[in-house]
PDB file of C-alpha atoms in Angstrom:
ATOM      1  CA  MET A   1       4.823   6.416 -26.914  1.00 41.00           C
ATOM      2  CA  THR A   2       3.455   5.201 -23.549  1.00 58.00           C
ATOM      3  CA  ILE A   3       4.376   1.605 -24.440  1.00 57.00           C
ATOM      4  CA  LEU A   4       7.919   2.605 -25.378  1.00 62.00           C
ATOM      5  CA  GLU A   5       8.226   4.637 -22.178  1.00 69.00           C
ATOM      6  CA  THR A   6       7.385   1.467 -20.229  1.00 65.00           C
ATOM      7  CA  VAL A   7       9.394  -1.103 -22.168  1.00 70.00           C
ATOM      8  CA  ILE A   8      12.581   0.743 -23.183  1.00 78.00           C
ATOM      9  CA  PRO A   9      13.694   1.619 -19.596  1.00 80.00           C
ATOM     10  CA  VAL A  10      13.257  -2.055 -18.635  1.00 77.00           C
ATOM     11  CA  PHE A  11      15.608  -3.225 -21.380  1.00 80.00           C
ATOM     12  CA  LEU A  12      18.044  -0.379 -20.734  1.00 86.00           C
ATOM     13  CA  MET A  13      18.398  -1.363 -17.077  1.00 86.00           C
ATOM     14  CA  ILE A  14      18.837  -5.032 -17.986  1.00 82.00           C
ATOM     15  CA  ALA A  15      21.453  -4.132 -20.611  1.00 87.00           C
ATOM     16  CA  LEU A  16      23.200  -1.917 -18.064  1.00 91.00           C
ATOM     17  CA  GLY A  17      23.354  -4.825 -15.626  1.00 88.00           C
ATOM     18  CA  LYS A  18      24.927  -7.058 -18.278  1.00 86.00           C
ATOM     19  CA  LEU A  19      27.414  -4.312 -19.206  1.00 91.00           C
ATOM     20  CA  LEU A  20      28.397  -3.606 -15.598  1.00 91.00           C
ATOM     21  CA  ARG A  21      28.952  -7.322 -14.992  1.00 86.00           C
ATOM     22  CA  SER A  22      31.024  -7.781 -18.154  1.00 88.00           C
ATOM     23  CA  MET A  23      33.203  -4.793 -17.167  1.00 90.00           C
ATOM     24  CA  ASN A  24      33.603  -6.209 -13.625  1.00 88.00           C
ATOM     25  CA  ILE A  25      32.106  -3.040 -12.167  1.00 90.00           C
ATOM     26  CA  LEU A  26      29.547  -5.341 -10.560  1.00 86.00           C
ATOM     27  CA  SER A  27      31.052  -8.448  -8.987  1.00 86.00           C
ATOM     28  CA  ASP A  28      29.188 -11.556  -7.857  1.00 79.00           C
ATOM     29  CA  LYS A  29      29.502 -10.275  -4.301  1.00 85.00           C
ATOM     30  CA  GLY A  30      28.155  -6.857  -5.296  1.00 86.00           C
ATOM     31  CA  ILE A  31      25.172  -8.409  -7.076  1.00 81.00           C
ATOM     32  CA  ALA A  32      24.473 -10.564  -4.029  1.00 79.00           C
ATOM     33  CA  CYS A  33      24.517  -7.430  -1.849  1.00 86.00           C
ATOM     34  CA  LEU A  34      22.081  -5.628  -4.165  1.00 85.00           C
ATOM     35  CA  LYS A  35      19.735  -8.619  -4.119  1.00 79.00           C
ATOM     36  CA  SER A  36      19.964  -8.790  -0.339  1.00 81.00           C
ATOM     37  CA  LEU A  37      19.224  -5.061  -0.065  1.00 86.00           C
ATOM     38  CA  SER A  38      16.206  -5.460  -2.340  1.00 83.00           C
ATOM     39  CA  THR A  39      14.733  -8.511  -0.620  1.00 78.00           C
ATOM     40  CA  ASN A  40      15.411  -7.399   2.955  1.00 84.00           C
ATOM     41  CA  VAL A  41      14.707  -3.645   2.733  1.00 88.00           C
ATOM     42  CA  PHE A  42      13.076  -2.333  -0.445  1.00 88.00           C
ATOM     43  CA  LEU A  43      10.669  -5.197  -1.158  1.00 82.00           C
ATOM     44  CA  PRO A  44       9.303  -5.347   2.413  1.00 87.00           C
ATOM     45  CA  VAL A  45       8.511  -1.607   2.246  1.00 89.00           C
ATOM     46  CA  LEU A  46       6.744  -2.051  -1.105  1.00 84.00           C
ATOM     47  CA  ALA A  47       4.782  -5.043   0.213  1.00 82.00           C
ATOM     48  CA  PHE A  48       3.727  -3.235   3.383  1.00 89.00           C
ATOM     49  CA  ASP A  49       2.738  -0.038   1.569  1.00 89.00           C
ATOM     50  CA  THR A  50       0.784  -1.954  -1.078  1.00 81.00           C
ATOM     51  CA  LEU A  51      -1.062  -4.117   1.413  1.00 82.00           C
ATOM     52  CA  ILE A  52      -2.155  -1.360   3.805  1.00 88.00           C
ATOM     53  CA  HIS A  53      -3.649   0.522   0.863  1.00 83.00           C
ATOM     54  CA  GLY A  54      -5.589  -2.506  -0.371  1.00 77.00           C
ATOM     55  CA  ASN A  55      -8.979  -3.884   0.525  1.00 76.00           C
ATOM     56  CA  PHE A  56      -8.837  -7.424   1.873  1.00 75.00           C
ATOM     57  CA  THR A  57     -12.135  -9.046   0.854  1.00 79.00           C
ATOM     58  CA  LYS A  58     -13.633 -12.465   0.133  1.00 83.00           C
ATOM     59  CA  ASP A  59     -12.296 -12.073  -3.390  1.00 86.00           C
ATOM     60  CA  SER A  60      -8.793 -11.875  -1.924  1.00 84.00           C
ATOM     61  CA  LEU A  61      -9.331 -15.233  -0.206  1.00 87.00           C
ATOM     62  CA  VAL A  62     -10.427 -16.726  -3.528  1.00 91.00           C
ATOM     63  CA  LEU A  63      -7.242 -15.462  -5.191  1.00 91.00           C
ATOM     64  CA  ILE A  64      -5.070 -16.856  -2.390  1.00 90.00           C
ATOM     65  CA  ALA A  65      -6.806 -20.233  -2.729  1.00 93.00           C
ATOM     66  CA  ILE A  66      -6.113 -20.092  -6.475  1.00 94.00           C
ATOM     67  CA  GLU A  67      -2.437 -19.385  -5.770  1.00 94.00           C
ATOM     68  CA  LEU A  68      -2.201 -22.443  -3.525  1.00 94.00           C
ATOM     69  CA  PHE A  69      -3.904 -24.559  -6.176  1.00 94.00           C
ATOM     70  CA  MET A  70      -1.468 -23.336  -8.843  1.00 95.00           C
ATOM     71  CA  LEU A  71       1.569 -24.002  -6.641  1.00 95.00           C
ATOM     72  CA  PHE A  72       0.683 -27.604  -5.897  1.00 96.00           C
ATOM     73  CA  ALA A  73      -0.772 -28.363  -9.343  1.00 95.00           C
ATOM     74  CA  ALA A  74       2.473 -27.203 -11.012  1.00 96.00           C
ATOM     75  CA  PHE A  75       4.573 -29.027  -8.394  1.00 96.00           C
ATOM     76  CA  GLY A  76       2.669 -32.260  -8.988  1.00 96.00           C
ATOM     77  CA  ALA A  77       2.953 -31.893 -12.760  1.00 95.00           C
ATOM     78  CA  GLY A  78       6.714 -31.575 -12.327  1.00 95.00           C
ATOM     79  CA  PHE A  79       6.912 -35.106 -10.948  1.00 95.00           C
ATOM     80  CA  LEU A  80       5.127 -36.373 -14.058  1.00 94.00           C
ATOM     81  CA  PHE A  81       7.634 -34.552 -16.296  1.00 94.00           C
ATOM     82  CA  LYS A  82      10.724 -35.903 -14.497  1.00 93.00           C
ATOM     83  CA  ARG A  83      10.913 -38.958 -16.719  1.00 91.00           C
ATOM     84  CA  PHE A  84      11.691 -36.772 -19.756  1.00 91.00           C
ATOM     85  CA  PHE A  85      14.997 -35.616 -18.233  1.00 90.00           C
ATOM     86  CA  PRO A  86      18.272 -37.342 -17.306  1.00 87.00           C
ATOM     87  CA  SER A  87      18.417 -38.830 -13.816  1.00 85.00           C
ATOM     88  CA  ASP A  88      21.279 -36.559 -12.696  1.00 80.00           C
ATOM     89  CA  ILE A  89      19.158 -33.391 -13.119  1.00 84.00           C
ATOM     90  CA  ASN A  90      15.503 -34.496 -13.078  1.00 89.00           C
ATOM     91  CA  GLY A  91      15.232 -33.937  -9.333  1.00 90.00           C
ATOM     92  CA  TYR A  92      15.130 -30.192 -10.062  1.00 91.00           C
ATOM     93  CA  VAL A  93      12.178 -30.462 -12.449  1.00 93.00           C
ATOM     94  CA  PRO A  94       9.268 -30.330  -9.923  1.00 95.00           C
ATOM     95  CA  TYR A  95      10.774 -27.232  -8.258  1.00 93.00           C
ATOM     96  CA  ALA A  96      11.366 -25.568 -11.638  1.00 92.00           C
ATOM     97  CA  MET A  97       7.737 -26.059 -12.634  1.00 94.00           C
ATOM     98  CA  THR A  98       6.221 -24.345  -9.602  1.00 92.00           C
ATOM     99  CA  THR A  99       6.486 -20.946  -7.814  1.00 92.00           C
ATOM    100  CA  TRP A 100       6.747 -17.501  -9.403  1.00 93.00           C
ATOM    101  CA  GLU A 101       9.561 -15.026  -8.784  1.00 86.00           C
ATOM    102  CA  GLY A 102       7.293 -12.146  -7.837  1.00 84.00           C
ATOM    103  CA  GLY A 103       9.538 -10.300  -5.416  1.00 75.00           C
ATOM    104  CA  LEU A 104      12.714 -10.147  -7.494  1.00 72.00           C
ATOM    105  CA  PHE A 105      11.031  -9.923 -10.879  1.00 82.00           C
ATOM    106  CA  GLY A 106       7.256  -9.859 -11.274  1.00 85.00           C
ATOM    107  CA  TRP A 107       6.319  -7.127  -8.795  1.00 81.00           C
ATOM    108  CA  ALA A 108       8.559  -4.587 -10.513  1.00 79.00           C
ATOM    109  CA  LEU A 109       7.054  -5.286 -13.951  1.00 85.00           C
ATOM    110  CA  ILE A 110       3.459  -5.443 -12.710  1.00 89.00           C
ATOM    111  CA  ALA A 111       3.851  -2.148 -10.824  1.00 85.00           C
ATOM    112  CA  LEU A 112       5.002  -0.491 -14.064  1.00 82.00           C
ATOM    113  CA  LEU A 113       1.724  -1.458 -15.767  1.00 87.00           C
ATOM    114  CA  VAL A 114      -0.947  -1.176 -13.055  1.00 88.00           C
ATOM    115  CA  GLY A 115       0.643   1.021 -10.365  1.00 82.00           C
ATOM    116  CA  GLN A 116       2.133   0.041  -7.035  1.00 73.00           C
ATOM    117  CA  LYS A 117      -0.962   1.064  -5.028  1.00 73.00           C
ATOM    118  CA  SER A 118      -3.599  -0.446  -7.305  1.00 84.00           C
ATOM    119  CA  GLU A 119      -6.046  -3.120  -6.193  1.00 85.00           C
ATOM    120  CA  ALA A 120      -4.502  -5.496  -8.734  1.00 88.00           C
ATOM    121  CA  MET A 121      -1.047  -4.996  -7.220  1.00 87.00           C
ATOM    122  CA  PHE A 122      -2.481  -5.629  -3.746  1.00 83.00           C
ATOM    123  CA  SER A 123      -3.965  -8.911  -4.975  1.00 87.00           C
ATOM    124  CA  ILE A 124      -0.719 -10.060  -6.590  1.00 89.00           C
ATOM    125  CA  VAL A 125       1.340  -9.294  -3.464  1.00 84.00           C
ATOM    126  CA  SER A 126      -1.137 -11.084  -1.197  1.00 83.00           C
ATOM    127  CA  MET A 127      -1.126 -14.107  -3.535  1.00 89.00           C
ATOM    128  CA  ASP A 128       2.623 -14.167  -4.074  1.00 87.00           C
ATOM    129  CA  ILE A 129       3.497 -14.305  -0.388  1.00 80.00           C
ATOM    130  CA  PHE A 130       2.263 -17.898  -0.373  1.00 84.00           C
ATOM    131  CA  SER A 131       4.624 -18.645  -3.234  1.00 87.00           C
ATOM    132  CA  GLY A 132       7.342 -17.247  -0.958  1.00 78.00           C
ATOM    133  CA  VAL A 133       6.297 -19.468   1.930  1.00 78.00           C
ATOM    134  CA  PHE A 134       6.360 -22.456  -0.433  1.00 86.00           C
ATOM    135  CA  CYS A 135       9.899 -21.444  -1.473  1.00 82.00           C
ATOM    136  CA  PHE A 136      11.222 -21.094   2.066  1.00 72.00           C
ATOM    137  CA  THR A 137       9.726 -24.404   3.207  1.00 76.00           C
ATOM    138  CA  ILE A 138       9.067 -27.125   0.624  1.00 83.00           C
ATOM    139  CA  MET A 139      11.308 -25.786  -2.133  1.00 85.00           C
ATOM    140  CA  ALA A 140      14.296 -24.830   0.025  1.00 76.00           C
ATOM    141  CA  THR A 141      14.155 -28.137   1.887  1.00 79.00           C
ATOM    142  CA  GLY A 142      13.903 -30.196  -1.299  1.00 84.00           C
ATOM    143  CA  LEU A 143      16.693 -28.332  -3.085  1.00 81.00           C
ATOM    144  CA  LYS A 144      19.008 -28.614  -0.100  1.00 77.00           C
ATOM    145  CA  MET A 145      18.364 -32.347   0.035  1.00 78.00           C
ATOM    146  CA  LEU A 146      19.229 -32.587  -3.675  1.00 81.00           C
ATOM    147  CA  ALA A 147      22.477 -30.785  -2.871  1.00 72.00           C
ATOM    148  CA  GLY A 148      23.194 -33.231  -0.063  1.00 71.00           C
ATOM    149  CA  GLN A 149      22.241 -30.925   2.792  1.00 68.00           C
ATOM    150  CA  LYS A 150      19.658 -31.250   5.531  1.00 69.00           C
ATOM    151  CA  LEU A 151      17.318 -28.625   6.989  1.00 64.00           C
ATOM    152  CA  SER A 152      15.712 -29.138  10.377  1.00 71.00           C
ATOM    153  CA  ARG A 153      12.175 -28.073  11.212  1.00 73.00           C
ATOM    154  CA  LYS A 154      13.599 -25.478  13.581  1.00 77.00           C
ATOM    155  CA  GLU A 155      15.748 -23.978  10.818  1.00 73.00           C
ATOM    156  CA  ILE A 156      12.727 -23.824   8.505  1.00 70.00           C
ATOM    157  CA  ALA A 157      10.596 -22.148  11.179  1.00 76.00           C
ATOM    158  CA  VAL A 158      13.311 -19.612  12.037  1.00 78.00           C
ATOM    159  CA  SER A 159      13.921 -18.729   8.380  1.00 72.00           C
ATOM    160  CA  ILE A 160      10.206 -18.038   7.903  1.00 73.00           C
ATOM    161  CA  ALA A 161       9.683 -16.155  11.168  1.00 79.00           C
ATOM    162  CA  THR A 162      12.681 -13.873  10.639  1.00 82.00           C
ATOM    163  CA  ASN A 163      12.242 -13.197   6.930  1.00 80.00           C
ATOM    164  CA  PRO A 164      11.681  -9.412   6.507  1.00 84.00           C
ATOM    165  CA  LEU A 165       9.393  -9.839   3.514  1.00 78.00           C
ATOM    166  CA  ILE A 166       7.084 -12.255   5.318  1.00 80.00           C
ATOM    167  CA  ILE A 167       7.067 -10.016   8.411  1.00 88.00           C
ATOM    168  CA  SER A 168       6.150  -6.989   6.292  1.00 87.00           C
ATOM    169  CA  VAL A 169       3.327  -8.904   4.607  1.00 81.00           C
ATOM    170  CA  VAL A 170       1.891 -10.053   7.936  1.00 86.00           C
ATOM    171  CA  LEU A 171       2.024  -6.467   9.205  1.00 91.00           C
ATOM    172  CA  GLY A 172       0.550  -5.273   5.917  1.00 87.00           C
ATOM    173  CA  PHE A 173      -2.410  -7.634   6.198  1.00 84.00           C
ATOM    174  CA  ALA A 174      -2.970  -6.422   9.768  1.00 89.00           C
ATOM    175  CA  GLY A 175      -2.752  -2.817   8.597  1.00 91.00           C
ATOM    176  CA  ALA A 176      -5.242  -3.489   5.802  1.00 86.00           C
ATOM    177  CA  ALA A 177      -7.697  -4.991   8.306  1.00 84.00           C
ATOM    178  CA  PHE A 178      -7.599  -1.759  10.324  1.00 88.00           C
ATOM    179  CA  HIS A 179      -7.529   0.544   7.234  1.00 88.00           C
ATOM    180  CA  LEU A 180      -4.100   1.835   8.225  1.00 92.00           C
ATOM    181  CA  GLY A 181      -3.464   3.174   4.727  1.00 90.00           C
ATOM    182  CA  ASP A 182      -6.554   5.406   4.845  1.00 90.00           C
ATOM    183  CA  MET A 183      -5.596   6.610   8.323  1.00 93.00           C
ATOM    184  CA  ILE A 184      -2.108   7.597   7.159  1.00 93.00           C
ATOM    185  CA  ASP A 185      -3.375   9.252   3.974  1.00 91.00           C
ATOM    186  CA  SER A 186      -5.809  11.432   5.929  1.00 92.00           C
ATOM    187  CA  SER A 187      -3.304  12.387   8.624  1.00 92.00           C
ATOM    188  CA  ILE A 188      -0.899  15.330   8.781  1.00 93.00           C
ATOM    189  CA  CYS A 189       1.950  12.857   8.225  1.00 90.00           C
ATOM    190  CA  ALA A 190       0.668  11.758   4.797  1.00 91.00           C
ATOM    191  CA  GLY A 191       3.246  13.785   2.844  1.00 91.00           C
ATOM    192  CA  LEU A 192       6.138  12.660   5.013  1.00 94.00           C
ATOM    193  CA  TYR A 193       5.067   9.006   4.798  1.00 93.00           C
ATOM    194  CA  THR A 194       4.825   9.178   1.002  1.00 92.00           C
ATOM    195  CA  LYS A 195       8.253  10.769   0.616  1.00 93.00           C
ATOM    196  CA  VAL A 196       9.923   8.278   2.950  1.00 93.00           C
ATOM    197  CA  THR A 197       8.335   5.218   1.320  1.00 92.00           C
ATOM    198  CA  ASN A 198       9.175   6.539  -2.145  1.00 90.00           C
ATOM    199  CA  PHE A 199      12.849   6.712  -1.157  1.00 91.00           C
ATOM    200  CA  PHE A 200      12.679   2.949  -0.533  1.00 90.00           C
ATOM    201  CA  ILE A 201      10.353   1.932  -3.361  1.00 84.00           C
ATOM    202  CA  GLN A 202      11.579   3.955  -6.347  1.00 85.00           C
ATOM    203  CA  PRO A 203      15.085   2.374  -6.532  1.00 85.00           C
ATOM    204  CA  LEU A 204      13.594  -1.134  -6.430  1.00 81.00           C
ATOM    205  CA  SER A 205      12.714  -1.656 -10.102  1.00 78.00           C
ATOM    206  CA  PRO A 206      16.041  -0.433 -11.562  1.00 86.00           C
ATOM    207  CA  ILE A 207      18.091  -2.389  -9.001  1.00 85.00           C
ATOM    208  CA  ILE A 208      16.177  -5.607  -9.664  1.00 78.00           C
ATOM    209  CA  LEU A 209      16.446  -5.168 -13.428  1.00 80.00           C
ATOM    210  CA  ILE A 210      20.194  -4.476 -13.194  1.00 86.00           C
ATOM    211  CA  CYS A 211      20.633  -7.662 -11.127  1.00 81.00           C
ATOM    212  CA  ILE A 212      18.592  -9.639 -13.667  1.00 75.00           C
ATOM    213  CA  GLY A 213      20.724  -8.329 -16.531  1.00 80.00           C
ATOM    214  CA  SER A 214      23.943  -9.165 -14.710  1.00 80.00           C
ATOM    215  CA  GLY A 215      22.904 -12.795 -14.399  1.00 73.00           C
ATOM    216  CA  LEU A 216      21.669 -13.362 -17.945  1.00 75.00           C
ATOM    217  CA  VAL A 217      23.410 -16.108 -19.894  1.00 73.00           C
ATOM    218  CA  PHE A 218      23.637 -15.850 -23.694  1.00 74.00           C
ATOM    219  CA  ASP A 219      25.790 -18.934 -24.277  1.00 74.00           C
ATOM    220  CA  PHE A 220      23.675 -21.067 -26.619  1.00 78.00           C
ATOM    221  CA  SER A 221      25.142 -24.326 -25.312  1.00 75.00           C
ATOM    222  CA  VAL A 222      24.025 -23.372 -21.779  1.00 70.00           C
ATOM    223  CA  LEU A 223      20.631 -22.025 -22.863  1.00 75.00           C
ATOM    224  CA  ALA A 224      19.967 -25.216 -24.823  1.00 79.00           C
ATOM    225  CA  LYS A 225      20.237 -27.282 -21.645  1.00 75.00           C
ATOM    226  CA  GLY A 226      17.180 -25.539 -20.205  1.00 84.00           C
ATOM    227  CA  LEU A 227      15.142 -25.328 -23.419  1.00 89.00           C
ATOM    228  CA  LYS A 228      13.091 -28.499 -22.943  1.00 90.00           C
ATOM    229  CA  LEU A 229      12.219 -27.576 -19.363  1.00 91.00           C
ATOM    230  CA  ALA A 230      11.214 -24.047 -20.449  1.00 92.00           C
ATOM    231  CA  VAL A 231       8.867 -25.543 -23.060  1.00 93.00           C
ATOM    232  CA  PHE A 232       7.278 -27.793 -20.424  1.00 94.00           C
ATOM    233  CA  ARG A 233       6.894 -24.964 -17.909  1.00 95.00           C
ATOM    234  CA  TYR A 234       5.372 -22.444 -20.292  1.00 94.00           C
ATOM    235  CA  GLY A 235       3.062 -25.057 -21.764  1.00 95.00           C
ATOM    236  CA  LEU A 236       1.801 -25.772 -18.258  1.00 95.00           C
ATOM    237  CA  GLN A 237       1.521 -22.051 -17.467  1.00 94.00           C
ATOM    238  CA  ILE A 238      -0.661 -21.496 -20.529  1.00 95.00           C
ATOM    239  CA  VAL A 239      -3.026 -24.249 -19.380  1.00 95.00           C
ATOM    240  CA  LEU A 240      -3.144 -22.874 -15.819  1.00 94.00           C
ATOM    241  CA  CYS A 241      -3.544 -19.307 -17.068  1.00 93.00           C
ATOM    242  CA  VAL A 242      -6.541 -20.116 -19.268  1.00 95.00           C
ATOM    243  CA  ALA A 243      -8.191 -22.173 -16.516  1.00 95.00           C
ATOM    244  CA  VAL A 244      -7.610 -19.609 -13.762  1.00 94.00           C
ATOM    245  CA  LEU A 245      -8.604 -16.528 -15.771  1.00 95.00           C
ATOM    246  CA  SER A 246     -11.778 -18.296 -16.929  1.00 95.00           C
ATOM    247  CA  PHE A 247     -12.614 -19.279 -13.344  1.00 95.00           C
ATOM    248  CA  ILE A 248     -12.010 -15.778 -11.982  1.00 94.00           C
ATOM    249  CA  ALA A 249     -14.054 -14.162 -14.766  1.00 94.00           C
ATOM    250  CA  ALA A 250     -16.956 -16.529 -14.054  1.00 93.00           C
ATOM    251  CA  THR A 251     -16.867 -16.085 -10.250  1.00 92.00           C
ATOM    252  CA  ILE A 252     -15.461 -12.917  -8.720  1.00 91.00           C
ATOM    253  CA  GLY A 253     -14.989 -10.967 -11.955  1.00 91.00           C
ATOM    254  CA  LEU A 254     -11.857  -9.939 -13.813  1.00 92.00           C
ATOM    255  CA  SER A 255     -10.989  -6.243 -14.127  1.00 92.00           C
ATOM    256  CA  PRO A 256      -8.622  -5.082 -16.917  1.00 92.00           C
ATOM    257  CA  ASP A 257      -5.871  -4.263 -14.405  1.00 92.00           C
ATOM    258  CA  MET A 258      -6.232  -7.616 -12.661  1.00 93.00           C
ATOM    259  CA  LYS A 259      -6.121  -9.444 -15.980  1.00 93.00           C
ATOM    260  CA  THR A 260      -2.938  -7.579 -16.911  1.00 93.00           C
ATOM    261  CA  ALA A 261      -1.337  -8.290 -13.522  1.00 93.00           C
ATOM    262  CA  LEU A 262      -2.187 -11.996 -13.649  1.00 94.00           C
ATOM    263  CA  LEU A 263      -0.949 -12.400 -17.217  1.00 93.00           C
ATOM    264  CA  VAL A 264       2.419 -10.894 -16.289  1.00 93.00           C
ATOM    265  CA  TYR A 265       2.564 -12.919 -13.069  1.00 94.00           C
ATOM    266  CA  PHE A 266       1.807 -16.254 -14.743  1.00 92.00           C
ATOM    267  CA  PHE A 267       4.774 -15.956 -17.067  1.00 92.00           C
ATOM    268  CA  VAL A 268       7.495 -14.671 -14.727  1.00 91.00           C
ATOM    269  CA  PRO A 269      10.339 -17.120 -13.990  1.00 90.00           C
ATOM    270  CA  THR A 270      10.258 -19.686 -11.255  1.00 91.00           C
ATOM    271  CA  SER A 271      11.915 -18.726  -7.955  1.00 85.00           C
ATOM    272  CA  PHE A 272      15.568 -17.755  -8.270  1.00 79.00           C
ATOM    273  CA  LEU A 273      16.189 -20.101  -5.334  1.00 75.00           C
ATOM    274  CA  LEU A 274      16.407 -22.806  -7.975  1.00 79.00           C
ATOM    275  CA  SER A 275      19.907 -21.744  -8.994  1.00 70.00           C
ATOM    276  CA  MET A 276      21.102 -20.886  -5.489  1.00 66.00           C
ATOM    277  CA  TYR A 277      21.121 -24.519  -4.338  1.00 66.00           C
ATOM    278  CA  ALA A 278      22.510 -26.095  -7.516  1.00 66.00           C
ATOM    279  CA  THR A 279      26.009 -27.401  -6.778  1.00 65.00           C
ATOM    280  CA  ASP A 280      27.449 -29.725  -9.430  1.00 68.00           C
ATOM    281  CA  ARG A 281      28.292 -28.455 -12.922  1.00 70.00           C
ATOM    282  CA  LYS A 282      25.419 -30.150 -14.751  1.00 76.00           C
ATOM    283  CA  ALA A 283      22.836 -28.803 -12.295  1.00 77.00           C
ATOM    284  CA  VAL A 284      24.317 -25.284 -12.449  1.00 72.00           C
ATOM    285  CA  GLU A 285      24.244 -25.193 -16.256  1.00 76.00           C
ATOM    286  CA  PHE A 286      20.771 -26.737 -16.348  1.00 82.00           C
ATOM    287  CA  THR A 287      19.234 -24.235 -13.910  1.00 81.00           C
ATOM    288  CA  SER A 288      21.175 -21.228 -15.272  1.00 77.00           C
ATOM    289  CA  GLY A 289      20.137 -21.959 -18.837  1.00 82.00           C
ATOM    290  CA  PHE A 290      16.542 -22.515 -17.788  1.00 87.00           C
ATOM    291  CA  LEU A 291      16.258 -19.325 -15.718  1.00 85.00           C
ATOM    292  CA  SER A 292      17.950 -17.192 -18.384  1.00 84.00           C
ATOM    293  CA  LEU A 293      15.521 -18.504 -20.992  1.00 87.00           C
ATOM    294  CA  GLU A 294      12.621 -17.807 -18.655  1.00 89.00           C
ATOM    295  CA  ILE A 295      13.770 -14.229 -18.087  1.00 86.00           C
ATOM    296  CA  ILE A 296      14.078 -13.603 -21.824  1.00 86.00           C
ATOM    297  CA  ILE A 297      10.682 -15.187 -22.580  1.00 90.00           C
ATOM    298  CA  SER A 298       9.049 -13.322 -19.693  1.00 89.00           C
ATOM    299  CA  LEU A 299      10.328  -9.983 -20.970  1.00 86.00           C
ATOM    300  CA  VAL A 300       9.053 -10.733 -24.481  1.00 89.00           C
ATOM    301  CA  ILE A 301       5.628 -11.601 -23.031  1.00 91.00           C
ATOM    302  CA  PHE A 302       5.728  -8.452 -20.890  1.00 90.00           C
ATOM    303  CA  CYS A 303       6.333  -6.366 -24.009  1.00 87.00           C
ATOM    304  CA  GLY A 304       3.422  -8.075 -25.768  1.00 89.00           C
ATOM    305  CA  ILE A 305       1.099  -7.432 -22.839  1.00 89.00           C
ATOM    306  CA  SER A 306       2.249  -3.785 -22.701  1.00 85.00           C
ATOM    307  CA  ILE A 307       1.419  -3.343 -26.382  1.00 83.00           C
ATOM    308  CA  LEU A 308      -1.960  -5.100 -26.267  1.00 81.00           C
ATOM    309  CA  ARG A 309      -3.079  -3.607 -22.948  1.00 76.00           C
TER     310      ARG A 309
END
């Protein structure tokens, strides 16, 4: 029953998102507003609260180094895979192979399995922020260039420095260094802090899942365009997953919760930025089909992990 209690609400929220979109109760503008609310308000609160309650150790540095390795290994592999795709869309392949959509997808699912204040969740958030930095710098710049735009160094720096999620993570790391979470929990304001943060954090998972459902594509002709790329990406993720889990188990140790969190994280979709910068029809269909397939596959894997956990 515990598995069903975890999985069924996820699919109900996704189905609700698809229904609301099909009935035009949720418009494209409304979905964009919900995503903006999540990324600029709810996610930063979750990141900050998770980080200040975590323990930043040498193991955390190892995990961050692993994240950087995975980002650039997958990015490099994407350039090798470009030759298997038509020239009018293969520029998107390296960016589709790398990054993980933790904030708008993975965090919500991982929190359902291991808890939002667990050590495993702390590790995933601290790792995933570097995926975010990669997205806002290398990925955003490359995708804009593919779309015929240019991004100056100043624009890149400003976008990073003013991003609420990155700010919250920096503050969260600082809070963790000074054990801010323990100080709050032992203070007279502990109850108030918990209630206020819960107001921000609890709506996050359903809102994200509704947004995901609203954007799902079930048109086979569109899904087929992203099938080959999905096969390449998940094949690479399996190789990286086996290598990384084996390395962690042999070095810093792999707890059951951390194993669960990493397995979910490895198989979440690439950053949703991929579709935001696609402009021409072929690129839009290619990225939409690919991301929709990834979401579906990720949810199937999530269910499997929930059952086997």
